[in-house]
mmCIF file of C-alpha atoms in Angstrom:
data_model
loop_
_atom_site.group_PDB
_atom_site.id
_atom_site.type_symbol
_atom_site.label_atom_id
_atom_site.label_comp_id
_atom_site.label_asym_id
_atom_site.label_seq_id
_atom_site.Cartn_x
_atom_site.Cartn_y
_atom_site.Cartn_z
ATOM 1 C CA UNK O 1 -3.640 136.020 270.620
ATOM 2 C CA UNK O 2 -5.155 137.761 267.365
ATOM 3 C CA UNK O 3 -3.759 139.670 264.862
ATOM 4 C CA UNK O 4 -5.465 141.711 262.594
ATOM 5 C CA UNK O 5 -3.591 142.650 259.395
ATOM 6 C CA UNK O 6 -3.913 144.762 256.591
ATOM 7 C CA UNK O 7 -3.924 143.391 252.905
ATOM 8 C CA UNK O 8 -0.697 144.903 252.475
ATOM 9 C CA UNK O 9 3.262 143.532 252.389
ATOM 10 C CA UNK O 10 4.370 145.830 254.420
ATOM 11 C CA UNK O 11 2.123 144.730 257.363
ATOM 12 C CA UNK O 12 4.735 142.045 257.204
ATOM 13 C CA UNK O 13 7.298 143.426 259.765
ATOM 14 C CA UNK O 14 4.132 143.825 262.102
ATOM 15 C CA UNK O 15 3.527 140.058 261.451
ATOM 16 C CA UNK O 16 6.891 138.701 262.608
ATOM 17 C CA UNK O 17 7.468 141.246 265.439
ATOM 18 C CA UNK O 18 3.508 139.541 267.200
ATOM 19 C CA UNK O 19 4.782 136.206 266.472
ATOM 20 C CA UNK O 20 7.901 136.724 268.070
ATOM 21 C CA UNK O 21 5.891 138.310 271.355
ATOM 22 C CA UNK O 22 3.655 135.897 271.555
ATOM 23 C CA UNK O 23 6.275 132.700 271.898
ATOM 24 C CA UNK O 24 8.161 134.856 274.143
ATOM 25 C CA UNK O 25 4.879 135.323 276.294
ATOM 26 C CA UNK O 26 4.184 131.302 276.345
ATOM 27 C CA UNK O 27 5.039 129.715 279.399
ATOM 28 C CA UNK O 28 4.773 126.760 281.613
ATOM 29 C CA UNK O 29 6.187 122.860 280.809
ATOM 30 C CA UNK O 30 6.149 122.205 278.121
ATOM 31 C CA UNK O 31 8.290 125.287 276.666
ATOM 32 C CA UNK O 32 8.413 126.344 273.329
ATOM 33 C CA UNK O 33 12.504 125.049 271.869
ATOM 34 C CA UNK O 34 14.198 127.729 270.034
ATOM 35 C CA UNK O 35 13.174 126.451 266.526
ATOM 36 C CA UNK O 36 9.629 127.359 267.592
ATOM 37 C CA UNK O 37 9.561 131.222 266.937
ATOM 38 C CA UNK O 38 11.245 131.134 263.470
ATOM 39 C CA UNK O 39 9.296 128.043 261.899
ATOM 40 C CA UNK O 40 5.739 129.799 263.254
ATOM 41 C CA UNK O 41 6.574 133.049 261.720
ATOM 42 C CA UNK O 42 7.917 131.683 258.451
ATOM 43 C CA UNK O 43 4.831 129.342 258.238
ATOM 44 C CA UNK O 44 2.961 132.657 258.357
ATOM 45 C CA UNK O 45 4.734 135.132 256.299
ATOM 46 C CA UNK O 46 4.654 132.605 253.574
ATOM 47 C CA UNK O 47 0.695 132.184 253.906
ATOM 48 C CA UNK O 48 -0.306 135.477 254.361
ATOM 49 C CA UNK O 49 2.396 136.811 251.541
ATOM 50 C CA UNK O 50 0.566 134.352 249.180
ATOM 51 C CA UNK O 51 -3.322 135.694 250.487
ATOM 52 C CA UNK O 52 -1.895 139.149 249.866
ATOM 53 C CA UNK O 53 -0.610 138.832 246.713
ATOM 54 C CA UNK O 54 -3.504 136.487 245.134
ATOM 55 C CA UNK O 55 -6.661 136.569 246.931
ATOM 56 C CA UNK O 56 -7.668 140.145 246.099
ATOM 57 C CA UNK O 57 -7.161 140.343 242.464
ATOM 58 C CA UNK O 58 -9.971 143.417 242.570
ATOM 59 C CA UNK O 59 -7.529 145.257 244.998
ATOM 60 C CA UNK O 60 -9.548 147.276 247.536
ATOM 61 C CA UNK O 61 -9.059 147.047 251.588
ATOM 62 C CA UNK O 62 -9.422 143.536 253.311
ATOM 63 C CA UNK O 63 -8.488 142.307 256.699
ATOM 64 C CA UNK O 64 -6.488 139.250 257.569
ATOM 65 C CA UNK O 65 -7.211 137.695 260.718
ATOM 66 C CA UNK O 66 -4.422 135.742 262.352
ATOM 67 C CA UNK O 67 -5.140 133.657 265.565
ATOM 68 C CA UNK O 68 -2.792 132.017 267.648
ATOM 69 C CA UNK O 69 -3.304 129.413 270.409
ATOM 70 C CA UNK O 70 -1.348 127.429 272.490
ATOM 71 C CA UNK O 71 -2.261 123.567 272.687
ATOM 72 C CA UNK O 72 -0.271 121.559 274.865
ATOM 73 C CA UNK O 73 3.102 120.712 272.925
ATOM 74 C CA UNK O 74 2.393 122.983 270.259
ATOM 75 C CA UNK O 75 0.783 126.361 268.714
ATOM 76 C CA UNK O 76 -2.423 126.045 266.474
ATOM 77 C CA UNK O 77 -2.288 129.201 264.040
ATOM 78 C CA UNK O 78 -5.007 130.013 262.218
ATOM 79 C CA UNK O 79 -5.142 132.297 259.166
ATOM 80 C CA UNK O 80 -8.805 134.007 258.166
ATOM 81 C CA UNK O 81 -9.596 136.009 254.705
ATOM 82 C CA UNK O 82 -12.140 137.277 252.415
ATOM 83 C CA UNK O 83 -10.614 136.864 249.293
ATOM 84 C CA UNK O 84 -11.434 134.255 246.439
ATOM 85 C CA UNK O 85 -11.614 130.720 247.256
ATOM 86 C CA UNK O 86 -8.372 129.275 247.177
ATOM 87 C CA UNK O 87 -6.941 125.922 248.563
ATOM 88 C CA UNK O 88 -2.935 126.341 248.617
ATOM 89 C CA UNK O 89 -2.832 122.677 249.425
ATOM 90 C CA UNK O 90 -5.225 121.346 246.631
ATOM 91 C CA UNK O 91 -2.063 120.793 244.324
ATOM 92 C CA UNK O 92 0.684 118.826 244.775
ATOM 93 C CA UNK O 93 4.207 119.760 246.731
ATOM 94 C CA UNK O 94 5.812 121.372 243.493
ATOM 95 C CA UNK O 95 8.909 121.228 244.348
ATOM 96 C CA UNK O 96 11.445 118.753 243.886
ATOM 97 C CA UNK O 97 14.563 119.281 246.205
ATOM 98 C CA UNK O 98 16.577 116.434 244.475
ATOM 99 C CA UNK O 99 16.639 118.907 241.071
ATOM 100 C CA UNK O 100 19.683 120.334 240.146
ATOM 101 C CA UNK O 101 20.775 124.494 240.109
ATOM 102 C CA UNK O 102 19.780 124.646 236.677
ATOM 103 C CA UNK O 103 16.479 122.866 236.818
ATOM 104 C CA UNK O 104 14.937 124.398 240.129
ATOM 105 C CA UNK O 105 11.623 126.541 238.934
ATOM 106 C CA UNK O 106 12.287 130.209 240.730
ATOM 107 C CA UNK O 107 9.548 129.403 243.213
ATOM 108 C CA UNK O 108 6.428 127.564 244.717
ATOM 109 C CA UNK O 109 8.733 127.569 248.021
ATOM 110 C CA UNK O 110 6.192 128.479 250.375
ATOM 111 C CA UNK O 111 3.576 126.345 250.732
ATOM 112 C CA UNK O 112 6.355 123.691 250.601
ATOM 113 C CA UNK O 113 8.013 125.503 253.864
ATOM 114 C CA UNK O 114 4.401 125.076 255.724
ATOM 115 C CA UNK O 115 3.918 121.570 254.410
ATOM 116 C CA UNK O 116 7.693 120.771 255.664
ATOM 117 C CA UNK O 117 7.840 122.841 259.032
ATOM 118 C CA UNK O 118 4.025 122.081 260.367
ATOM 119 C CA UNK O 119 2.660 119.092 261.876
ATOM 120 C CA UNK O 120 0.153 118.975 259.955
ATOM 121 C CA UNK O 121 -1.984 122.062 257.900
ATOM 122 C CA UNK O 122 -5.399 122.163 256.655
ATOM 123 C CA UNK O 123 -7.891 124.579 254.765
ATOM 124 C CA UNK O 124 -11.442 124.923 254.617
ATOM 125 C CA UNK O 125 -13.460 127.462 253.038
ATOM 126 C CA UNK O 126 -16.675 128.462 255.271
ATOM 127 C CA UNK O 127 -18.739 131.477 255.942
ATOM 128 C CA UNK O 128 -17.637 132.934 252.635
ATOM 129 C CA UNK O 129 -13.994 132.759 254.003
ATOM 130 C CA UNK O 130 -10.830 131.240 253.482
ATOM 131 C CA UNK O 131 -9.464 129.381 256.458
ATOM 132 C CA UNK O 132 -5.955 128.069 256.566
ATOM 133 C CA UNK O 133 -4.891 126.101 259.728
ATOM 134 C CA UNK O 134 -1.905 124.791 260.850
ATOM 135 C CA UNK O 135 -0.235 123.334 263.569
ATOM 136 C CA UNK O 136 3.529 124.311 264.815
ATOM 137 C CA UNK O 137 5.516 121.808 267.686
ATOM 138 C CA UNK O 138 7.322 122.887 270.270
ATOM 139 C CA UNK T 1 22.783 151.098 251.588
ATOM 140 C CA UNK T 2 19.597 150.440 253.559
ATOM 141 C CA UNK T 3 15.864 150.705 253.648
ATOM 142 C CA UNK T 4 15.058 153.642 255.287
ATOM 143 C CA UNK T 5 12.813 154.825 253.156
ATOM 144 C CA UNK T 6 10.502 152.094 253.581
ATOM 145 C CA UNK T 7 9.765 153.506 257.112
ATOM 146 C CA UNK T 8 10.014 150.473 258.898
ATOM 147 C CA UNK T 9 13.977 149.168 259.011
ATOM 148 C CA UNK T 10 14.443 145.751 259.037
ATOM 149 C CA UNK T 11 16.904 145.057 256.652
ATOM 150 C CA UNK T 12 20.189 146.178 255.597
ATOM 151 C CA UNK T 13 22.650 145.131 252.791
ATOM 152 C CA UNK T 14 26.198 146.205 252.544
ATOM 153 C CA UNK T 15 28.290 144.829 249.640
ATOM 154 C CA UNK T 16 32.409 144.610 250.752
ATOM 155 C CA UNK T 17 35.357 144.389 248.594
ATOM 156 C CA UNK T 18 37.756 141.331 249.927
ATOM 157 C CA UNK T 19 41.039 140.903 247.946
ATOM 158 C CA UNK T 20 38.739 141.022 244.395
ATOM 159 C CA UNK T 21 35.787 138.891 245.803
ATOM 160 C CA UNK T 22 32.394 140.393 246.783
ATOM 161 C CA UNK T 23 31.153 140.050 250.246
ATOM 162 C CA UNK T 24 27.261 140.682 250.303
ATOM 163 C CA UNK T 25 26.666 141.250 254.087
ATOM 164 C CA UNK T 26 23.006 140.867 254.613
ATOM 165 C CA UNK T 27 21.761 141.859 258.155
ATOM 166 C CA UNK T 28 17.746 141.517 259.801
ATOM 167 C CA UNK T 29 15.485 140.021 258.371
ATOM 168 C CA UNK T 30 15.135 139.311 254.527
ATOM 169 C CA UNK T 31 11.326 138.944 253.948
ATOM 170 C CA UNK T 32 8.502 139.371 251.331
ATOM 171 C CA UNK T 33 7.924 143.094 252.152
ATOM 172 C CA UNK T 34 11.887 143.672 251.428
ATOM 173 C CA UNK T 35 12.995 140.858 248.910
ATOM 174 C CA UNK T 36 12.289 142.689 246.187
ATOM 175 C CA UNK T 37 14.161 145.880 247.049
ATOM 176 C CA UNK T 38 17.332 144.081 248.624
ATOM 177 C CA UNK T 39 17.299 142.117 245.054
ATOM 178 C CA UNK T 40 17.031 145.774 243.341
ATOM 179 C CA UNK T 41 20.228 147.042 245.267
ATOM 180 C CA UNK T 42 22.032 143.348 244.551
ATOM 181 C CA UNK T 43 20.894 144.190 240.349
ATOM 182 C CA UNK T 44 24.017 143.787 238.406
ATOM 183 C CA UNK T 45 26.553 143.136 241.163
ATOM 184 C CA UNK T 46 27.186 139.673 239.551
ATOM 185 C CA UNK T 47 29.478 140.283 236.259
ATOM 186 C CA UNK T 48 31.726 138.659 234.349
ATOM 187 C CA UNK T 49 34.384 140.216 235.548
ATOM 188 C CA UNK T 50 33.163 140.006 238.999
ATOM 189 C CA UNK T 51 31.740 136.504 239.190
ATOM 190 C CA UNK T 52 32.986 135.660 243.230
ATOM 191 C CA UNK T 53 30.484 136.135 246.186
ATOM 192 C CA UNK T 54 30.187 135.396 249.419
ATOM 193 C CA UNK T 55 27.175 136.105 250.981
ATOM 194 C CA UNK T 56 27.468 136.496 255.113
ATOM 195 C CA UNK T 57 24.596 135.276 256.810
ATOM 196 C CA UNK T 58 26.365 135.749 260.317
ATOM 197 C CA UNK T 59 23.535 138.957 261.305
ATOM 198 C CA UNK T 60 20.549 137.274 259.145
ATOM 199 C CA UNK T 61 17.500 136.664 261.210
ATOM 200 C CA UNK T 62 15.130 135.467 259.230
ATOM 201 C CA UNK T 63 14.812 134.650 255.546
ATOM 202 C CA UNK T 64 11.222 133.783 253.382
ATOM 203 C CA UNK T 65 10.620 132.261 250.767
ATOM 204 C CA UNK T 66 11.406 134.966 248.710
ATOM 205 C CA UNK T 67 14.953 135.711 250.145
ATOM 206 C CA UNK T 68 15.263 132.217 249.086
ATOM 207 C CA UNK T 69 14.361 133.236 245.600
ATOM 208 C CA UNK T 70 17.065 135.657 245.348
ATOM 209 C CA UNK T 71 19.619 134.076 246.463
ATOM 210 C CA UNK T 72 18.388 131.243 243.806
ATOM 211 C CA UNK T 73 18.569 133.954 241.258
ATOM 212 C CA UNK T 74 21.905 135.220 242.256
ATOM 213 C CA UNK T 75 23.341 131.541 242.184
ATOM 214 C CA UNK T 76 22.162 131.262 238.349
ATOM 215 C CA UNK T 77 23.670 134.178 237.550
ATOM 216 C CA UNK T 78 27.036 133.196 238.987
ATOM 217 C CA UNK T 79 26.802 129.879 237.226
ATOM 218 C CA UNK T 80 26.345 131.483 233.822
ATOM 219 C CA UNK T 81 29.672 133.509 234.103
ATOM 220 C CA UNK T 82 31.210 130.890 235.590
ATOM 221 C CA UNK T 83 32.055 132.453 239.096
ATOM 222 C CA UNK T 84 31.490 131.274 242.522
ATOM 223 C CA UNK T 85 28.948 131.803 244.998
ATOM 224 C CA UNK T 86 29.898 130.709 248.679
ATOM 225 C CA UNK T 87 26.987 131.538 251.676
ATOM 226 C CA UNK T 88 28.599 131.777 254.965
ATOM 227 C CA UNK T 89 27.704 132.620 258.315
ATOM 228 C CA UNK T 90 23.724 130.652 259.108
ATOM 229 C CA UNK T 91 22.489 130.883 262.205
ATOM 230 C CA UNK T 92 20.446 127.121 262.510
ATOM 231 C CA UNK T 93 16.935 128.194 262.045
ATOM 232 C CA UNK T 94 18.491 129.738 258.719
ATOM 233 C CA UNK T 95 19.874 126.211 257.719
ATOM 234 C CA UNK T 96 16.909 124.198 258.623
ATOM 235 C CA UNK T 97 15.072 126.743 255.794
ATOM 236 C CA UNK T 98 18.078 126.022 253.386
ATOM 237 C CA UNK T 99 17.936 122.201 253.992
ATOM 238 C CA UNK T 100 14.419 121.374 253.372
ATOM 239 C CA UNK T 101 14.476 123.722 250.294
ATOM 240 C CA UNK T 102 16.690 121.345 249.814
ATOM 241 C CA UNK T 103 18.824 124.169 248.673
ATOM 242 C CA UNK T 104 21.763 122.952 250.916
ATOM 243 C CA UNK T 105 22.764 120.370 247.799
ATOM 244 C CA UNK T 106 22.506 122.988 245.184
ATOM 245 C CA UNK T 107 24.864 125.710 246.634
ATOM 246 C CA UNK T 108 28.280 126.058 249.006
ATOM 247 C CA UNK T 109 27.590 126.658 252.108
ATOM 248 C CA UNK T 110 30.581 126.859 255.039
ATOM 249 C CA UNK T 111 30.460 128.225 258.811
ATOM 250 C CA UNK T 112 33.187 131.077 258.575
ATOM 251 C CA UNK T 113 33.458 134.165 256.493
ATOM 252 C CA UNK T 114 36.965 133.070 256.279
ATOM 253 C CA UNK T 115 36.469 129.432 254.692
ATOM 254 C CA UNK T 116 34.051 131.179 252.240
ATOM 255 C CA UNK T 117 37.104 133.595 251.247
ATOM 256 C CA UNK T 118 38.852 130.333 250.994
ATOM 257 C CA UNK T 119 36.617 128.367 248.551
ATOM 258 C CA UNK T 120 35.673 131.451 246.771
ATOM 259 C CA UNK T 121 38.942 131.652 245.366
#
């Protein structure tokens, strides 16, 4: 399945209701588990919030191209756009879930989520685009 | 209160009164698009006077990163006036995002709306 998105937040909604179709839609042995659905979506509304809000610093209209596939146990998503280079995963986790109230920095959450809730996640930047894959179980 | 306005509904916020303690009722999904305006309508309901929330997550489908975020901001606030801030309510998918935030060691969480009351006192 592809979804092609708008550089905007509130193509967010839009996001989570395709995700949500598409697991519903997969079928056969083995099934998606219930956890499936939410992690996927989160995984991807974290991603595409941070393209959104940092890879078009010039503004204007871009498309972000989601792609979803099954593969055997699992779904491969891939996320595609034109903004500025940027590896999310070039730095390390930032955040420290042993700190205290007091101490915990008001975000860097969500490239921790995808780290956390994917198998495994990967970005490469080719063709002028930014590339962000990663890999959801069952 | 809601977010009609936005055009596309997918969150609502209701704030309840409970014997003195606030009960923030948040219902659909809490995501990137809406964070920002759910943490407008939630601006100033944490006050000295009124330092004791619970926050139901019983209806809460989904929460981001940056629901995350405010209810980290909320939970700061509380701490500084020395009230109490008791979530209530996850649905597992909910708690599996609080727990490897590892936000689960940082805040009160219980199952019931009724324990919350309870340690909210």
């Amino acid at each position: 399945m592809e979804l092609r998105l708008r550089n905007t937040l509130e193509e967010i909604p839009r996001l989570l209701d395709g995700v949500e179709a598409f697991v519903e839609g997969l079928e056969g042995d083995p099934a998606p588990g219930p956890a499936t659905g939410p992690r996927l979506g989160l995984c991807l509304d974290e991603a595409i919030t941070n393209v959104i809000s940092y890879a078009f610093p010039e503004g204007g209209d871009h498309e972000i191209i989601v792609s979803l596939i099954p593969n055997g146990d699992e779904v491969i998503a891939e996320i595609i756009d034109d903004g500025i280079p940027h590896d999310p995963l070039a730095r390390p986790d930032p955040v420290h879930v042993e700190a205290t109230l007091e101490d915990r920095p008001i975000g860097g959450l969500g490239i921790h989520l995808i780290r956390k809730l994917s198998r495994s996640v990967a970005y490469r930047h080719e063709d002028g685009k930014n590339h962000l894959t990663f890999h959801i179980a069952y | 209160m809601n977010l009609l306005e936005k055009g596309y509904v997918t969150m609502t916020v209701t704030v309840e009164n409970a014997d003195g303690i606030q009960v923030v009722v948040l219902e659909g999904r809490l995501d990137s698009m809406n964070a920002s305006s759910v943490e407008g309508q939630l601006n100033g309901l944490v006050t000295a006077e009124h330092n004791r929330i619970v926050v139901d997550m019983a209806k809460l489908d989904y929460i981001s990163s940056a629901g995350l975020r405010l209810i980290l901001v909320m939970a700061k606030q509380v701490k500084q006036v020395g009230g109490k801030l008791v979530l209530c309510g996850m649905q597992s998918h909910i708690r599996e995002v609080f727990e490897i935030s590892g936000f689960l060691s940082i805040l009160t969480v219980v199952e019931t709306r009724t324990e919350a009351l309870t340690s909210a006192v």
